[in-house]
Amino acid sequence: MSKIENKNEENSHGELDNITHVSGMFKNWFIDYASYVILERAVPAIQDGLKPVQRRILHSMDELEDGRYNKVANVIGHAMKYHPHGDASIGDAMVQLGQKDLLIDMQGNWGNILTGDNAAAARYIEARLSKFALDVVFNPKTTNWQPSYDGRNKEPITLPIKFPLLLAQGVEGIAVGLATKIMPHNFIELIDASIDILRGKRVNIVPDFPTAGMADFTNYNEGLRGGKIRVRAKIKELDKKTLVITEIPFGTTTTSLIESIISANDKEKIKVKKIEDNTAEFVEILVHLAPGISPDITIDGLYAFTACEVSISPNSCVIDGDRPRFLSVNEILKISTHNTVDLLKKELEIRKSELMESFLMSSLEKIFIREEMYIDFKNFKDKLEVFEYLDKRFTKHKKSFFREIGDADYEKLTQIPMIRITRYDSDKADEKMRNIEEELKVVAQHLANLIDFAVEYFKNLKKKYAKGKERKTEIRSFENIVATTVAVANEKLYVNREEGFAGYGLKKDEYVSDCSDIDDIIVFREDGTVTVSKIQDKAFVGKGILHIAVFKKNDERTIYNLIYQDGKSGPIMMKRFFVSGVTRDKAYDLTKGSSGSNVLYLTVNPNGEAEVLTMHLKAIPKVKNLVFDVDFGKLAIKGRSSIGNIVTKYPVRKIIFKEKGGSTLGARGFWFDDTIHRLNTEGKGQFLGDFTGDDKILTVTQDGFYKLYNYDLTNHFDENIILIEKFKADKPLSVIYFDGEKKEFYIKRFMVELTDKKNLIITEAEGSYIELVSSYAEPKIDVKYAKEKGKEIEDAHYNLAEVIEVKGLKARGNRFTTHKIKEINLHPSPDEDIAEPEAQEPKGTGMPSKATSEAEIDDIHLERIRSIKAELDDMDSQMTLF
């Protein structure tokens, strides 16, 4: 029995040993595998900004470099000597490297980053290293080498790249438990920033994408985890029925973009009639709109519901010293810049050493030939005796040499051909040595002023290779687009008042309005409560529905006029309020909350209109005034939670509408924010004025067009606006413009025609542009002229109203001057009505406008006093208003 137990223990113990051994292997192997993928596959090294496969491709291309193109298939085959992961991974990496258009000179179909089209097969396309790559990437003398995976060849550990390549190209990689995503940055800006770093300045770089577009880098966070970039396509209004997309966000293609638009259209978030893709060398996607659809709202809808706006989360991770590090792009640039300085220093030191060796050998050769040391060679039996002989002959010269000379140097002297000795030209030798000395001085100067040398190096790079590498992505600040405000009304809202249900699925019930399936709805009920809820196919919203509509968030211009009875027998109250800042599906009391409260009257007023009502009281003994008027215009506008003012303590028999009232909110002030090119009412940017009714906004662009807009907050304005203001039909525009055909400046004055079309002010000739535009009645200007033939032209002063009379829009105008204009300055005119915002009362205070009469002001102040008293005192002690 004991033997069996012992055997079992042995078996059990053996099994435990095996399990422990296997789990340990898995643990160790997984760590090894993860480390290998991170270090050798997915994440770039900070020293050269390359992944191993990219480095091996470039090294292979350098070995094959002979100035001619090589088949990509040939390069792939050569790179397989260094990269043991198959031809497909090498080919894909090479295409991606080539599409960055920096290190590889391509020939053939390499695909298209705009359309997403794939490259042709490797046997059809060709490549060679670009001139830039040959200049900055390779130098065998400063390269550290290691054996290849099979030990037959040597490959670079890192390439000695003297440029922030990692930031210029960008990179993306996914490893085991780790990822990196570094955005591409602008070539010129990186060079300028590197120079600033060398000069001790602080830098802050932001990405630049090859697909262009617009980007908001407010939350970029220097490329570290947690940052976010919002990138948008560039969309313009071609005409009222057509939009054109000319630039797309990074990470998208025209195909994926169009698919997202079609998907949004199918979901009825936007309404599009047709899409045309005319993309070739440049992006051109035409979006044809459905009839009656606003182009401005559609543009916002494209940004809200399609890939026309994408959010990119950077994650800047690099390999530094055989371990991953999370560094900001500014830190990476700083490290790269100093690495470039170190490489330049190493190259200079190597060059200095080479020059000194060359000078030494030239000196030895000169002495050797001049003193005819070669004549006595026949007297010696072997090299050893020759070297001893030479050593004795050079003894008196050794002090002038920078290092000890030995057998290796004597070996070189003995190998000099006799023809060189017989034709030796002492003068040429001296000139060569002088040139070496001069170059040594230059190298020594560069080493002594290494930072200045590095700055010049970067400047030369910029001079040689910056052409065509200007910034493509426009840096912008984006406004937040509220999806519910731009979503197309793809559904219809219905209500069943009797059963208390509402939604877009109740097609047999009462129609309320068009809506979107992402809208909220607001519901007022007879018991004096209001709720806001998400629209659904069918949802219970409560019985006794008085009003239901699509809810507009933060809308403080829609004013609700309400009369209710507090409790079953309480006083009659009246209030004016707006609804804002609510929680979904929460019931809010519009009354004091007393049991049995009941709404007697409710109106919804989009512009704060205030009507007059006639109140009829029930017959009550000793009450004489049973009929009286109530004017909502004399009541202050407050928040939803205000209890209101007492109308009467007596029961009401009926309420009759007597008179329609006007808006008590007055005109609305609008500002233009130049950073996002949008209107706002929050006081951001340039104040345009107070708008009401059919007021218009006038814009003039640098390229010579004017256009009139309404004051809709969804309007999109042109990028190159040089004048934006409230339109005044009685004021002419004065324009000085350069005619591209005549190559002269012209002046014209004209009245703006009231039209919604875009109108050309200047000539259509290429190169025409507006130099100055003003809507002043009498614009006065100072003109400074450029020198002509070395002579100064006297500055001039003009009143444009006296220079030319008002003519038609299509008139060319008069020639302004034959001299070259250096500068034109417009005098501010004190006589003009320059828009300034009036003092604004806090929203919802109900303060009277300037047009309110003194009697009305007294009544309103009295009303406010009573309102405060009504809120503080008990109901029994409150005074009645009537």
Short mmCIF file of C-alpha atoms in Angstrom, two decimals, residues 324-518:
data_model
loop_
_atom_site.label_atom_id
_atom_site.label_comp_id
_atom_site.label_asym_id
_atom_site.label_seq_id
_atom_site.Cartn_x
_atom_site.Cartn_y
_atom_site.Cartn_z
CA PRO A 324 9.49 51.89 -25.75
CA ARG A 325 9.03 55.48 -24.61
CA PHE A 326 6.08 57.84 -24.85
CA LEU A 327 7.50 61.18 -25.94
CA SER A 328 5.78 64.31 -27.22
CA VAL A 329 6.46 65.33 -30.82
CA ASN A 330 8.29 68.40 -29.53
CA GLU A 331 10.59 66.18 -27.45
CA ILE A 332 11.14 63.87 -30.44
CA LEU A 333 12.05 66.86 -32.60
CA LYS A 334 14.49 68.10 -29.98
CA ILE A 335 16.17 64.68 -29.71
CA SER A 336 16.28 64.36 -33.51
CA THR A 337 17.79 67.82 -33.91
CA HIS A 338 20.56 67.12 -31.40
CA ASN A 339 21.11 63.72 -33.02
CA THR A 340 21.64 65.53 -36.33
CA VAL A 341 24.17 67.82 -34.65
CA ASP A 342 26.01 64.77 -33.27
CA LEU A 343 26.10 63.13 -36.70
CA LEU A 344 27.38 66.33 -38.31
CA LYS A 345 30.06 66.53 -35.63
CA LYS A 346 31.06 62.91 -36.25
CA GLU A 347 31.26 63.53 -40.02
CA LEU A 348 33.41 66.59 -39.46
CA GLU A 349 35.71 64.70 -37.12
CA ILE A 350 36.02 61.84 -39.63
CA ARG A 351 36.74 64.34 -42.39
CA LYS A 352 39.32 66.07 -40.21
CA SER A 353 41.02 62.73 -39.54
CA GLU A 354 40.99 61.88 -43.26
CA LEU A 355 42.50 65.26 -44.17
CA MET A 356 45.21 64.93 -41.58
CA GLU A 357 46.07 61.45 -42.85
CA SER A 358 46.11 62.76 -46.39
CA PHE A 359 48.40 65.64 -45.35
CA LEU A 360 50.68 63.23 -43.51
CA MET A 361 50.99 60.87 -46.49
CA SER A 362 51.61 63.81 -48.82
CA SER A 363 54.37 65.02 -46.50
CA LEU A 364 55.94 61.53 -46.27
CA GLU A 365 55.76 61.12 -50.04
CA LYS A 366 57.35 64.51 -50.62
CA ILE A 367 60.24 63.79 -48.24
CA PHE A 368 60.62 60.26 -49.59
CA ILE A 369 61.00 61.46 -53.19
CA ARG A 370 62.90 64.64 -52.48
CA GLU A 371 65.59 62.82 -50.48
CA GLU A 372 65.66 59.93 -53.00
CA MET A 373 65.22 57.27 -50.31
CA TYR A 374 64.12 54.76 -52.95
CA ILE A 375 67.61 54.60 -54.53
CA ASP A 376 69.13 52.50 -51.74
CA PHE A 377 66.38 49.82 -51.77
CA LYS A 378 68.61 47.49 -53.85
CA ASN A 379 71.01 47.19 -50.94
CA PHE A 380 68.45 45.47 -48.69
CA LYS A 381 67.41 41.84 -48.68
CA ASP A 382 63.79 42.12 -47.42
CA LYS A 383 61.07 44.53 -46.37
CA LEU A 384 62.09 44.50 -42.74
CA GLU A 385 65.48 45.96 -43.58
CA VAL A 386 63.83 48.50 -45.92
CA PHE A 387 61.44 49.59 -43.15
CA GLU A 388 64.37 49.94 -40.68
CA TYR A 389 66.24 52.01 -43.24
CA LEU A 390 63.23 54.31 -43.83
CA ASP A 391 62.65 54.66 -40.12
CA LYS A 392 66.19 55.97 -39.66
CA ARG A 393 65.88 58.37 -42.59
CA PHE A 394 62.59 59.82 -41.22
CA THR A 395 63.84 60.23 -37.66
CA LYS A 396 64.67 63.91 -38.02
CA HIS A 397 61.21 64.64 -39.46
CA LYS A 398 59.09 62.71 -36.93
CA LYS A 399 58.57 65.67 -34.63
CA SER A 400 56.59 67.53 -37.30
CA PHE A 401 54.07 64.70 -37.77
CA PHE A 402 50.80 64.63 -35.80
CA ARG A 403 51.19 60.92 -35.02
CA GLU A 404 53.77 58.17 -34.92
CA ILE A 405 54.65 56.66 -38.26
CA GLY A 406 55.36 52.99 -38.72
CA ASP A 407 55.59 49.99 -40.99
CA ALA A 408 52.11 50.56 -42.51
CA ASP A 409 53.19 54.00 -43.68
CA TYR A 410 56.50 52.67 -45.02
CA GLU A 411 54.59 49.93 -46.87
CA LYS A 412 52.61 52.62 -48.75
CA LEU A 413 55.79 54.49 -49.68
CA THR A 414 57.40 51.36 -51.09
CA GLN A 415 54.30 50.78 -53.26
CA ILE A 416 54.65 54.11 -55.11
CA PRO A 417 55.13 53.35 -58.83
CA MET A 418 58.42 54.49 -60.35
CA ILE A 419 56.55 56.48 -63.01
CA ARG A 420 55.03 58.65 -60.28
CA ILE A 421 58.45 59.17 -58.74
CA THR A 422 60.04 60.20 -62.01
CA ARG A 423 57.16 62.55 -62.87
CA TYR A 424 56.78 63.97 -59.37
CA ASP A 425 55.88 67.67 -59.47
CA SER A 426 56.88 69.41 -56.26
CA ASP A 427 54.76 72.49 -56.99
CA LYS A 428 51.60 70.44 -57.51
CA ALA A 429 52.33 68.53 -54.32
CA ASP A 430 52.71 71.77 -52.39
CA GLU A 431 49.44 73.11 -53.84
CA LYS A 432 47.65 69.91 -52.84
CA MET A 433 48.97 70.25 -49.31
CA ARG A 434 47.92 73.90 -49.16
CA ASN A 435 44.41 72.90 -50.24
CA ILE A 436 44.32 70.26 -47.54
CA GLU A 437 45.45 72.83 -44.98
CA GLU A 438 42.72 75.25 -46.11
CA GLU A 439 40.06 72.57 -45.85
CA LEU A 440 41.37 71.58 -42.43
CA LYS A 441 40.94 75.17 -41.28
CA VAL A 442 37.35 75.19 -42.54
CA VAL A 443 36.56 71.89 -40.84
CA ALA A 444 38.16 73.13 -37.61
CA GLN A 445 36.07 76.30 -37.84
CA HIS A 446 32.90 74.26 -38.31
CA LEU A 447 33.77 72.11 -35.31
CA ALA A 448 34.41 75.21 -33.22
CA ASN A 449 31.04 76.66 -34.30
CA LEU A 450 29.05 73.46 -34.53
CA ILE A 451 25.60 74.98 -33.86
CA ASP A 452 26.02 77.60 -36.57
CA PHE A 453 27.21 74.88 -38.94
CA ALA A 454 24.09 72.79 -38.13
CA VAL A 455 21.83 75.80 -38.72
CA GLU A 456 23.39 76.34 -42.13
CA TYR A 457 22.98 72.65 -42.87
CA PHE A 458 19.23 72.86 -42.18
CA LYS A 459 18.94 76.05 -44.23
CA ASN A 460 20.62 74.34 -47.19
CA LEU A 461 18.19 71.41 -46.89
CA LYS A 462 15.31 73.84 -46.99
CA LYS A 463 16.77 75.67 -49.97
CA LYS A 464 17.34 72.47 -51.96
CA TYR A 465 14.25 70.43 -51.17
CA ALA A 466 11.49 72.71 -49.81
CA LYS A 467 9.90 73.45 -53.17
CA GLY A 468 6.45 71.89 -53.36
CA LYS A 469 6.44 70.98 -49.66
CA GLU A 470 4.45 73.93 -48.38
CA ARG A 471 1.77 73.31 -45.72
CA LYS A 472 -1.31 71.57 -47.13
CA THR A 473 -3.57 71.30 -44.09
CA GLU A 474 -5.23 74.53 -43.00
CA ILE A 475 -5.07 75.17 -39.24
CA ARG A 476 -8.53 76.13 -37.99
CA SER A 477 -10.65 76.26 -34.87
CA PHE A 478 -13.90 74.38 -35.37
CA GLU A 479 -17.24 75.17 -33.85
CA ASN A 480 -19.17 72.28 -32.35
CA ILE A 481 -22.01 71.25 -34.62
CA VAL A 482 -25.14 70.17 -32.77
CA ALA A 483 -26.40 67.18 -34.72
CA THR A 484 -30.06 67.88 -33.99
CA THR A 485 -29.83 71.32 -35.57
CA VAL A 486 -28.48 70.06 -38.89
CA ALA A 487 -30.14 66.66 -39.21
CA VAL A 488 -32.59 66.53 -42.09
CA ALA A 489 -36.24 66.14 -41.03
CA ASN A 490 -36.47 62.51 -42.08
CA GLU A 491 -39.54 61.69 -39.98
CA LYS A 492 -42.89 63.19 -39.06
CA LEU A 493 -44.04 63.70 -35.48
CA TYR A 494 -47.56 62.53 -34.58
CA VAL A 495 -49.55 62.71 -31.35
CA ASN A 496 -52.55 60.86 -29.88
CA ARG A 497 -53.82 63.38 -27.32
CA GLU A 498 -56.55 61.14 -26.00
CA GLU A 499 -54.25 58.26 -25.06
CA GLY A 500 -51.16 60.42 -24.39
CA PHE A 501 -48.80 58.84 -26.95
CA ALA A 502 -46.43 60.60 -29.37
CA GLY A 503 -43.83 59.50 -31.93
CA TYR A 504 -43.03 59.13 -35.60
CA GLY A 505 -44.72 55.74 -35.85
CA LEU A 506 -48.29 56.96 -35.13
CA LYS A 507 -49.02 57.66 -38.77
CA LYS A 508 -52.80 57.46 -38.33
CA ASP A 509 -52.89 60.08 -35.58
CA GLU A 510 -52.61 63.88 -35.50
CA TYR A 511 -49.62 65.28 -37.45
CA VAL A 512 -47.52 67.78 -35.48
CA SER A 513 -44.44 68.65 -37.59
CA ASP A 514 -41.49 67.26 -39.50
CA CYS A 515 -38.65 66.06 -37.32
CA SER A 516 -35.45 64.01 -37.21
CA ASP A 517 -35.11 60.67 -35.48
CA ILE A 518 -32.45 62.17 -33.21
#
